[in-house]
Structure formats: structure tokens, C-alpha cells
Amino acid sequence: MTDHNFSIEFFPPKTPEGAEKLRTARARLSELNPKYFSVTYGAGGSTQQGTLSTVLEIMEAGQQAAPHLSCVGGSRESLRAVLAEYKSHGIRRIVALRGDLPSGYGGAGELRYANELVEFIRAETGDWFHIEVAAYPEMHPQARSPQDDLKNFERKVKAGADAAITQYFYNADAYFAFLDNARKLGIDVPIVAGIMPITNYTQLMRFSEMCGAEIPRWVRLKLASFGDDSASIKAFGLDVVSALCERLLKGGAPGLHFYSMNQAAATTAIWQRLV
Ligand code: FAD
């Protein structure tokens, strides 16, 4: 695994207790020696300070970190200020997204899609940032068709993205088909597979409904059958996700990006099965 592009995602904690828990989780996850940690960014800039302070804390501990940046709800001026701040702290890597506005939030902002954000970052800061963008092997839920979504992905790469991280999925074939289709279009940036460990059935169903990730029927039924038996859910989840990761790496995935949910145990357990 060490020669692969292995990264771990956090979200900015909202409370001092959350921050302390994240510190403990990060210390444990650092032992796995990931290439970098990334930190999400609330749409409309809602976590702007939390994202930055979490990233700076990671960097102060001697690890590489990448803030996410989403353009929805923002102005060119506000995005320019965030980029300048990231740059002034010596941050060299960014995950560029459109984001999703909570319902009831005002206007969509000046940049409508992530390809426009990538273009803006390149125009403002040249090659300073290594830019990662999102990719959707099972199609973004708002796209008109898989072909359209792939074309839109191509736009982001052409605008200057260096690499991509996928939405999570449990169907390896969807990922491999996406890689093939991207290669056919001449897209040759690394497309790292996003991995969501399975630890909580209700939460997984809720997230997957929102982001359009399919939970295979046999996995869903088995998880449901465990009811409140959290230990069995975690044990089965570990088997399923470790087997998925193994298949992805064997099949040519350039790396794995773990959606850790600020927890160390599940990512560590999967990792230990892979090394
Ligand atoms: P886009 O690439 O802009 O695509 C959005 C939709 O518009 C797609 O359906 C696409 O097909 C379509 N589209 C794209 N370009 C065009 C165009 N030019 N014309 C017409 N249609 C177009 N959200 C956050 O708020 N904060 C985060 O930190 C965050 N981190 C994430 C990290 C990863 C790795 C992933 C996979 C997702 C993350 N998200 C985050 C969620 C993401 O913001 C949502 O999935 C959002 O709905 C789409 O973002 P995007 O950057 O993929 O958008």
C-alpha cells in the first residue's frame, strides 16, 4: 500500500470535545503514514475557519494536509481571499468542489460548477496548488446521464485538475467501468477510489441516499439483519470494505481515499488487512 496514493479525510470539528477526539484519531491514523489528510469545507464557507485551523494543526504536527474548497454560494472575491490565505500558510494542495447548498440558502454564487472553480484557481494562483476534483463512478445524482457526467468530469480535468477522488461506492465494477470510459476520453489523471468504511447502518443508508451511492442488496439486507448489534455490523463492514479495497488495488486503482468520519478504528482495521 505504501507506494499507493493513500489519503484520509476529516471534517472540521464543531466543539472542543470534537477537536480533542479528532486529535486522538489523527495521532493514530498518522501511524499509517498517509500521503495527506484532507479537511472538508462547508458549502457557502460555513466552516471556513474550522477547515483552515484543522489543516494548520495537521501541518504543525508535520503531516501534509489539503483543505477542500467549494464554490457554491461564494463570490470570486471571497474565493480569492480564501486562496490567498491558504497560499500564505504554505498550503500546496486543494480539493476543489462545487458543494451543495442547504435548502433555504440564498443564491448559488458566482461560480456554478467545479470546472469553473478549477479554472479560477489556476487563473489566480497558476501552478501553486495541486488540485484534486470529485468523480462519480455511479453518476452524480443531479447529472442528466452518465455520459453527461463524464463529460463534465472531463471539463474539470481540462480546466487544470491534477487528480480526482471518487464518491464512495461498493460496486467495484462501476469504478473500473468509469476508469475505462475516462481513459477512452484521454483523461489520464489518477482517479483515486473514495472508500467509506461501514460502521453504522442508519447513517450509511442516509448518506448513500443523499449522494447516490448504491448499497448492494445483499450487503444492505445483511446489515439490516444485525439490528442494533453494532459489533456484527462493524465486523461484516470490515470484511466487505477490505475485500473491495483489495480488489480495487489489484485491478489498478492508483490509491484509496478514506472518508474516516473523524474516527480512526475502521480505517485502521481496513488498512491492517491490506498491508
Ligand atoms: P460539479 O463537478 O460542478 O458537478 C455537479 C453537477 O453538475 C454534476 O451533476 C455534473 O454532471 C453537473 N455539471 C458539472 N459541470 C457542469 C457544467 N459545466 N454544465 C452543466 N452541468 C455541469 N461538498 C462540500 O460541500 N464540501 C466538501 O468538502 C466536499 N468534499 C467532497 C469530497 C469528495 C472527494 C467528493 C466526491 C464530494 C465532496 N463534496 C463536498 C460533495 C460535493 O460538493 C457534491 O457531490 C456536489 O453535489 C458536487 O460537487 P462537484 O464538485 O462534483 O460538482
Short mmCIF file of C-alpha atoms and ligand atoms in Angstrom, two decimals:
data_model
loop_
_atom_site.label_atom_id
_atom_site.label_comp_id
_atom_site.label_asym_id
_atom_site.label_seq_id
_atom_site.Cartn_x
_atom_site.Cartn_y
_atom_site.Cartn_z
CA MET A 1 0.00 0.00 0.00
CA THR A 2 2.82 2.41 0.75
CA ASP A 3 3.56 3.00 -2.93
CA HIS A 4 -0.06 3.97 -3.50
CA ASN A 5 -1.75 7.32 -3.09
CA PHE A 6 -3.34 6.79 0.31
CA SER A 7 -5.18 9.70 1.96
CA ILE A 8 -7.66 10.25 4.78
CA GLU A 9 -10.50 12.77 5.04
CA PHE A 10 -11.71 14.63 8.13
CA PHE A 11 -14.40 17.20 8.72
CA PRO A 12 -13.73 20.24 10.91
CA PRO A 13 -14.91 19.52 14.47
CA LYS A 14 -17.66 21.75 15.83
CA THR A 15 -16.90 21.55 19.56
CA PRO A 16 -13.76 21.49 21.77
CA GLU A 17 -14.56 17.82 22.60
CA GLY A 18 -14.79 17.05 18.88
CA ALA A 19 -11.44 18.75 18.34
CA GLU A 20 -9.85 16.67 21.09
CA LYS A 21 -11.30 13.44 19.68
CA LEU A 22 -10.00 14.35 16.24
CA ARG A 23 -6.51 14.94 17.65
CA THR A 24 -6.53 11.44 19.12
CA ALA A 25 -7.85 9.92 15.88
CA ARG A 26 -5.28 11.80 13.81
CA ALA A 27 -2.42 10.65 16.03
CA ARG A 28 -3.49 7.03 15.48
CA LEU A 29 -4.07 7.47 11.75
CA SER A 30 -0.71 9.21 11.31
CA GLU A 31 0.93 5.90 12.20
CA LEU A 32 -0.45 4.53 8.91
CA ASN A 33 1.64 7.18 7.15
CA PRO A 34 -0.96 8.51 4.69
CA LYS A 35 0.24 10.80 1.92
CA TYR A 36 -2.01 13.57 3.23
CA PHE A 37 -5.11 14.34 5.28
CA SER A 38 -7.87 16.38 3.67
CA VAL A 39 -10.41 18.53 5.52
CA THR A 40 -13.89 19.25 4.18
CA TYR A 41 -15.31 22.72 3.64
CA GLY A 42 -18.94 23.58 4.37
CA ALA A 43 -20.78 24.91 1.34
CA GLY A 44 -21.15 28.68 1.40
CA GLY A 45 -17.99 28.98 3.53
CA SER A 46 -19.77 27.83 6.71
CA THR A 47 -16.66 26.03 8.03
CA GLN A 48 -14.04 28.33 6.52
CA GLN A 49 -12.16 28.99 9.79
CA GLY A 50 -12.65 25.45 11.09
CA THR A 51 -11.29 23.97 7.86
CA LEU A 52 -8.23 26.21 7.94
CA SER A 53 -7.45 25.71 11.64
CA THR A 54 -7.80 21.92 11.29
CA VAL A 55 -5.46 21.94 8.28
CA LEU A 56 -2.92 24.11 10.10
CA GLU A 57 -2.96 21.83 13.12
CA ILE A 58 -2.24 18.83 10.89
CA MET A 59 0.62 20.69 9.20
CA GLU A 60 2.06 21.79 12.54
CA ALA A 61 2.18 18.12 13.52
CA GLY A 62 4.40 17.54 10.48
CA GLN A 63 1.81 15.95 8.17
CA GLN A 64 0.66 17.06 4.73
CA ALA A 65 -2.84 18.49 4.58
CA ALA A 66 -5.28 19.62 1.89
CA PRO A 67 -8.27 21.85 2.58
CA HIS A 68 -11.35 21.33 0.43
CA LEU A 69 -12.83 24.43 -1.14
CA SER A 70 -16.36 24.63 -2.52
CA CYS A 71 -17.52 27.48 -4.74
CA VAL A 72 -21.29 27.32 -4.35
CA GLY A 73 -22.73 30.36 -2.58
CA GLY A 74 -19.41 32.23 -2.80
CA SER A 75 -18.21 35.22 -4.77
CA ARG A 76 -14.99 35.48 -6.76
CA GLU A 77 -13.81 37.97 -4.18
CA SER A 78 -14.43 35.65 -1.21
CA LEU A 79 -12.82 32.68 -3.01
CA ARG A 80 -9.82 34.83 -3.93
CA ALA A 81 -9.38 35.73 -0.25
CA VAL A 82 -9.54 32.07 0.83
CA LEU A 83 -6.97 31.08 -1.81
CA ALA A 84 -4.66 33.90 -0.70
CA GLU A 85 -4.97 32.75 2.90
CA TYR A 86 -4.24 29.11 2.02
CA LYS A 87 -1.24 30.24 0.00
CA SER A 88 0.09 32.47 2.78
CA HIS A 89 0.19 29.42 5.08
CA GLY A 90 2.20 27.42 2.57
CA ILE A 91 -0.67 25.08 1.68
CA ARG A 92 0.08 23.43 -1.68
CA ARG A 93 -2.79 21.02 -2.19
CA ILE A 94 -6.52 21.68 -2.52
CA VAL A 95 -9.66 19.60 -3.19
CA ALA A 96 -11.90 21.76 -5.43
CA LEU A 97 -15.66 21.21 -5.39
CA ARG A 98 -18.93 22.80 -6.23
CA GLY A 99 -20.55 21.88 -2.91
CA ASP A 100 -24.22 21.57 -2.06
CA LEU A 101 -26.14 24.45 -0.53
CA PRO A 102 -28.52 23.63 2.29
CA SER A 103 -32.11 24.32 1.24
CA GLY A 104 -33.23 27.86 2.03
CA TYR A 105 -29.73 29.26 1.45
CA GLY A 106 -29.58 32.34 -0.81
CA GLY A 107 -28.03 32.47 -4.32
CA ALA A 108 -25.82 29.85 -5.93
CA GLY A 109 -22.87 32.25 -6.11
CA GLU A 110 -20.71 33.44 -8.98
CA LEU A 111 -19.15 30.13 -9.97
CA ARG A 112 -21.74 27.50 -10.78
CA TYR A 113 -19.72 24.35 -11.30
CA ALA A 114 -16.47 22.89 -10.08
CA ASN A 115 -14.82 23.23 -13.51
CA GLU A 116 -15.25 27.00 -13.15
CA LEU A 117 -13.63 26.85 -9.72
CA VAL A 118 -10.65 24.88 -11.06
CA GLU A 119 -10.28 27.43 -13.87
CA PHE A 120 -10.47 30.26 -11.32
CA ILE A 121 -7.84 28.68 -9.05
CA ARG A 122 -5.47 28.22 -11.99
CA ALA A 123 -6.08 31.79 -13.22
CA GLU A 124 -5.49 33.23 -9.73
CA THR A 125 -2.63 31.08 -8.48
CA GLY A 126 -1.07 29.35 -11.52
CA ASP A 127 0.56 26.04 -10.59
CA TRP A 128 0.83 26.77 -6.85
CA PHE A 129 -1.81 24.21 -5.87
CA HIS A 130 -2.04 20.53 -6.65
CA ILE A 131 -5.79 20.30 -7.41
CA GLU A 132 -7.99 17.29 -6.76
CA VAL A 133 -11.59 17.15 -8.01
CA ALA A 134 -14.52 14.80 -7.39
CA ALA A 135 -15.56 11.95 -9.71
CA TYR A 136 -18.71 9.79 -9.63
CA PRO A 137 -18.44 6.16 -10.82
CA GLU A 138 -22.18 5.70 -10.12
CA MET A 139 -23.07 9.13 -11.56
CA HIS A 140 -23.65 12.37 -9.67
CA PRO A 141 -27.33 12.42 -8.60
CA GLN A 142 -28.06 15.68 -10.47
CA ALA A 143 -26.42 14.66 -13.77
CA ARG A 144 -28.65 14.06 -16.78
CA SER A 145 -26.85 10.88 -17.81
CA PRO A 146 -23.60 9.03 -17.07
CA GLN A 147 -22.21 10.31 -20.39
CA ASP A 148 -23.03 13.90 -19.44
CA ASP A 149 -21.47 13.46 -16.03
CA LEU A 150 -18.30 12.03 -17.57
CA LYS A 151 -18.12 14.99 -19.98
CA ASN A 152 -18.46 17.33 -17.01
CA PHE A 153 -15.70 15.45 -15.23
CA GLU A 154 -13.55 15.89 -18.34
CA ARG A 155 -14.18 19.67 -18.17
CA LYS A 156 -12.72 19.77 -14.65
CA VAL A 157 -9.63 17.88 -15.73
CA LYS A 158 -9.18 20.08 -18.81
CA ALA A 159 -9.53 23.15 -16.57
CA GLY A 160 -6.40 22.00 -14.75
CA ALA A 161 -7.17 19.33 -12.14
CA ASP A 162 -4.18 17.10 -11.35
CA ALA A 163 -6.11 14.17 -9.92
CA ALA A 164 -9.54 13.01 -8.80
CA ILE A 165 -11.12 11.32 -5.82
CA THR A 166 -14.33 9.38 -6.33
CA GLN A 167 -17.54 9.44 -4.37
CA TYR A 168 -17.69 6.24 -2.33
CA PHE A 169 -19.19 3.12 -3.83
CA TYR A 170 -19.40 -0.59 -3.01
CA ASN A 171 -19.55 -1.84 -6.57
CA ALA A 172 -16.02 -2.23 -7.93
CA ASP A 173 -17.28 -2.78 -11.48
CA ALA A 174 -18.78 0.72 -11.56
CA TYR A 175 -15.35 2.14 -10.70
CA PHE A 176 -13.49 0.06 -13.29
CA ALA A 177 -16.03 0.97 -15.99
CA PHE A 178 -15.63 4.65 -15.07
CA LEU A 179 -11.82 4.36 -15.34
CA ASP A 180 -12.14 2.72 -18.77
CA ASN A 181 -14.53 5.38 -20.03
CA ALA A 182 -12.33 8.17 -18.70
CA ARG A 183 -9.25 6.67 -20.39
CA LYS A 184 -11.20 6.42 -23.67
CA LEU A 185 -11.72 10.18 -23.49
CA GLY A 186 -7.99 10.63 -22.99
CA ILE A 187 -8.29 11.53 -19.29
CA ASP A 188 -5.07 10.31 -17.76
CA VAL A 189 -5.01 11.86 -14.26
CA PRO A 190 -5.02 9.45 -11.29
CA ILE A 191 -8.59 8.64 -10.19
CA VAL A 192 -8.27 7.61 -6.56
CA ALA A 193 -11.11 5.48 -5.14
CA GLY A 194 -13.10 7.03 -2.27
CA ILE A 195 -13.74 4.48 0.50
CA MET A 196 -16.44 4.74 3.15
CA PRO A 197 -15.89 2.25 5.99
CA ILE A 198 -19.14 0.66 7.19
CA THR A 199 -19.75 1.15 10.90
CA ASN A 200 -23.34 2.34 11.25
CA TYR A 201 -26.27 1.07 9.16
CA THR A 202 -28.68 4.00 9.61
CA GLN A 203 -26.03 6.62 8.90
CA LEU A 204 -24.79 4.72 5.84
CA MET A 205 -28.30 4.47 4.38
CA ARG A 206 -28.92 8.19 4.96
CA PHE A 207 -25.64 9.33 3.37
CA SER A 208 -25.96 6.96 0.46
CA GLU A 209 -29.47 8.17 -0.29
CA MET A 210 -28.17 11.76 -0.44
CA CYS A 211 -25.05 11.19 -2.51
CA GLY A 212 -26.35 8.49 -4.84
CA ALA A 213 -24.11 5.61 -3.71
CA GLU A 214 -25.69 2.19 -4.19
CA ILE A 215 -25.56 -0.29 -1.34
CA PRO A 216 -25.70 -3.75 -2.94
CA ARG A 217 -28.86 -5.61 -1.91
CA TRP A 218 -27.02 -8.47 -0.24
CA VAL A 219 -24.95 -6.03 1.85
CA ARG A 220 -27.98 -3.96 2.80
CA LEU A 221 -30.06 -6.97 3.84
CA LYS A 222 -27.25 -8.48 5.85
CA LEU A 223 -26.56 -5.16 7.64
CA ALA A 224 -30.28 -4.73 8.38
CA SER A 225 -30.45 -8.25 9.81
CA PHE A 226 -27.95 -7.32 12.52
CA GLY A 227 -30.37 -4.79 14.04
CA ASP A 228 -28.66 -2.99 16.95
CA ASP A 229 -25.75 -5.43 17.04
CA SER A 230 -23.08 -2.86 16.31
CA ALA A 231 -20.17 -5.32 16.68
CA SER A 232 -21.58 -7.57 13.94
CA ILE A 233 -22.23 -4.57 11.65
CA LYS A 234 -18.63 -3.45 12.09
CA ALA A 235 -17.19 -6.94 11.58
CA PHE A 236 -19.22 -7.54 8.42
CA GLY A 237 -18.50 -4.00 7.19
CA LEU A 238 -14.79 -4.61 7.66
CA ASP A 239 -14.94 -7.81 5.58
CA VAL A 240 -16.91 -6.14 2.77
CA VAL A 241 -14.83 -2.96 2.56
CA SER A 242 -11.44 -4.68 2.91
CA ALA A 243 -12.35 -7.07 0.09
CA LEU A 244 -13.44 -4.08 -2.02
CA CYS A 245 -10.14 -2.25 -1.38
CA GLU A 246 -8.11 -5.31 -2.21
CA ARG A 247 -9.97 -5.76 -5.49
CA LEU A 248 -9.58 -2.08 -6.38
CA LEU A 249 -5.84 -2.05 -5.78
CA LYS A 250 -5.31 -5.33 -7.65
CA GLY A 251 -7.41 -4.01 -10.53
CA GLY A 252 -5.31 -0.88 -10.96
CA ALA A 253 -6.73 1.81 -8.63
CA PRO A 254 -3.91 4.31 -8.12
CA GLY A 255 -4.84 4.77 -4.48
CA LEU A 256 -7.54 4.97 -1.81
CA HIS A 257 -9.04 7.98 -0.05
CA PHE A 258 -10.76 7.09 3.23
CA TYR A 259 -13.81 9.02 4.43
CA SER A 260 -12.83 8.50 8.06
CA MET A 261 -15.74 10.42 9.68
CA ASN A 262 -13.06 11.56 12.16
CA GLN A 263 -12.77 8.01 13.52
CA ALA A 264 -9.54 6.01 13.49
CA ALA A 265 -10.70 2.46 14.23
CA ALA A 266 -12.43 1.44 10.98
CA THR A 267 -9.84 2.92 8.61
CA THR A 268 -7.02 1.40 10.66
CA ALA A 269 -8.66 -2.05 10.67
CA ILE A 270 -9.10 -1.98 6.86
CA TRP A 271 -5.55 -0.77 6.41
CA GLN A 272 -4.17 -3.58 8.54
CA ARG A 273 -5.90 -6.13 6.31
CA LEU A 274 -4.29 -4.58 3.21
CA VAL A 275 -0.63 -4.35 4.24
P1 FAD B 1 -19.54 19.55 -10.25
O1 FAD B 1 -18.38 18.87 -10.86
O2 FAD B 1 -19.74 21.00 -10.54
O3 FAD B 1 -20.84 18.74 -10.72
C1 FAD B 1 -22.11 18.97 -10.14
C2 FAD B 1 -23.22 18.52 -11.09
O4 FAD B 1 -23.33 19.43 -12.20
C3 FAD B 1 -23.00 17.15 -11.74
O5 FAD B 1 -24.25 16.55 -11.91
C4 FAD B 1 -22.37 17.48 -13.08
O6 FAD B 1 -22.60 16.46 -14.05
C5 FAD B 1 -23.04 18.79 -13.43
N1 FAD B 1 -22.13 19.72 -14.14
C6 FAD B 1 -20.83 19.93 -13.87
N2 FAD B 1 -20.31 20.87 -14.67
C7 FAD B 1 -21.32 21.27 -15.46
C8 FAD B 1 -21.41 22.24 -16.48
N3 FAD B 1 -20.35 22.99 -16.81
N4 FAD B 1 -22.61 22.38 -17.10
C9 FAD B 1 -23.69 21.64 -16.73
N5 FAD B 1 -23.66 20.70 -15.76
C10 FAD B 1 -22.49 20.54 -15.13
N6 FAD B 1 -19.12 19.00 -0.50
C11 FAD B 1 -18.89 20.06 0.30
O7 FAD B 1 -19.77 20.93 0.46
N7 FAD B 1 -17.70 20.21 0.97
C12 FAD B 1 -16.70 19.32 0.83
O8 FAD B 1 -15.63 19.48 1.43
C13 FAD B 1 -16.90 18.19 -0.04
N8 FAD B 1 -15.92 17.29 -0.26
C14 FAD B 1 -16.10 16.29 -1.17
C15 FAD B 1 -15.03 15.43 -1.48
C16 FAD B 1 -15.18 14.42 -2.42
C17 FAD B 1 -14.00 13.55 -2.74
C18 FAD B 1 -16.44 14.22 -3.06
C19 FAD B 1 -16.63 13.11 -4.05
C20 FAD B 1 -17.51 15.06 -2.77
C21 FAD B 1 -17.35 16.11 -1.84
N9 FAD B 1 -18.38 17.00 -1.54
C22 FAD B 1 -18.16 18.07 -0.69
C23 FAD B 1 -19.71 16.83 -2.15
C24 FAD B 1 -19.84 17.62 -3.46
O9 FAD B 1 -19.74 19.01 -3.20
C25 FAD B 1 -21.19 17.28 -4.07
O10 FAD B 1 -21.17 15.97 -4.57
C26 FAD B 1 -21.71 18.27 -5.11
O11 FAD B 1 -23.09 17.95 -5.36
C27 FAD B 1 -20.99 18.22 -6.43
O12 FAD B 1 -19.73 18.72 -6.36
P2 FAD B 1 -18.73 18.58 -7.62
O13 FAD B 1 -17.52 19.33 -7.28
O14 FAD B 1 -18.61 17.19 -8.04
O15 FAD B 1 -19.61 19.41 -8.70
#
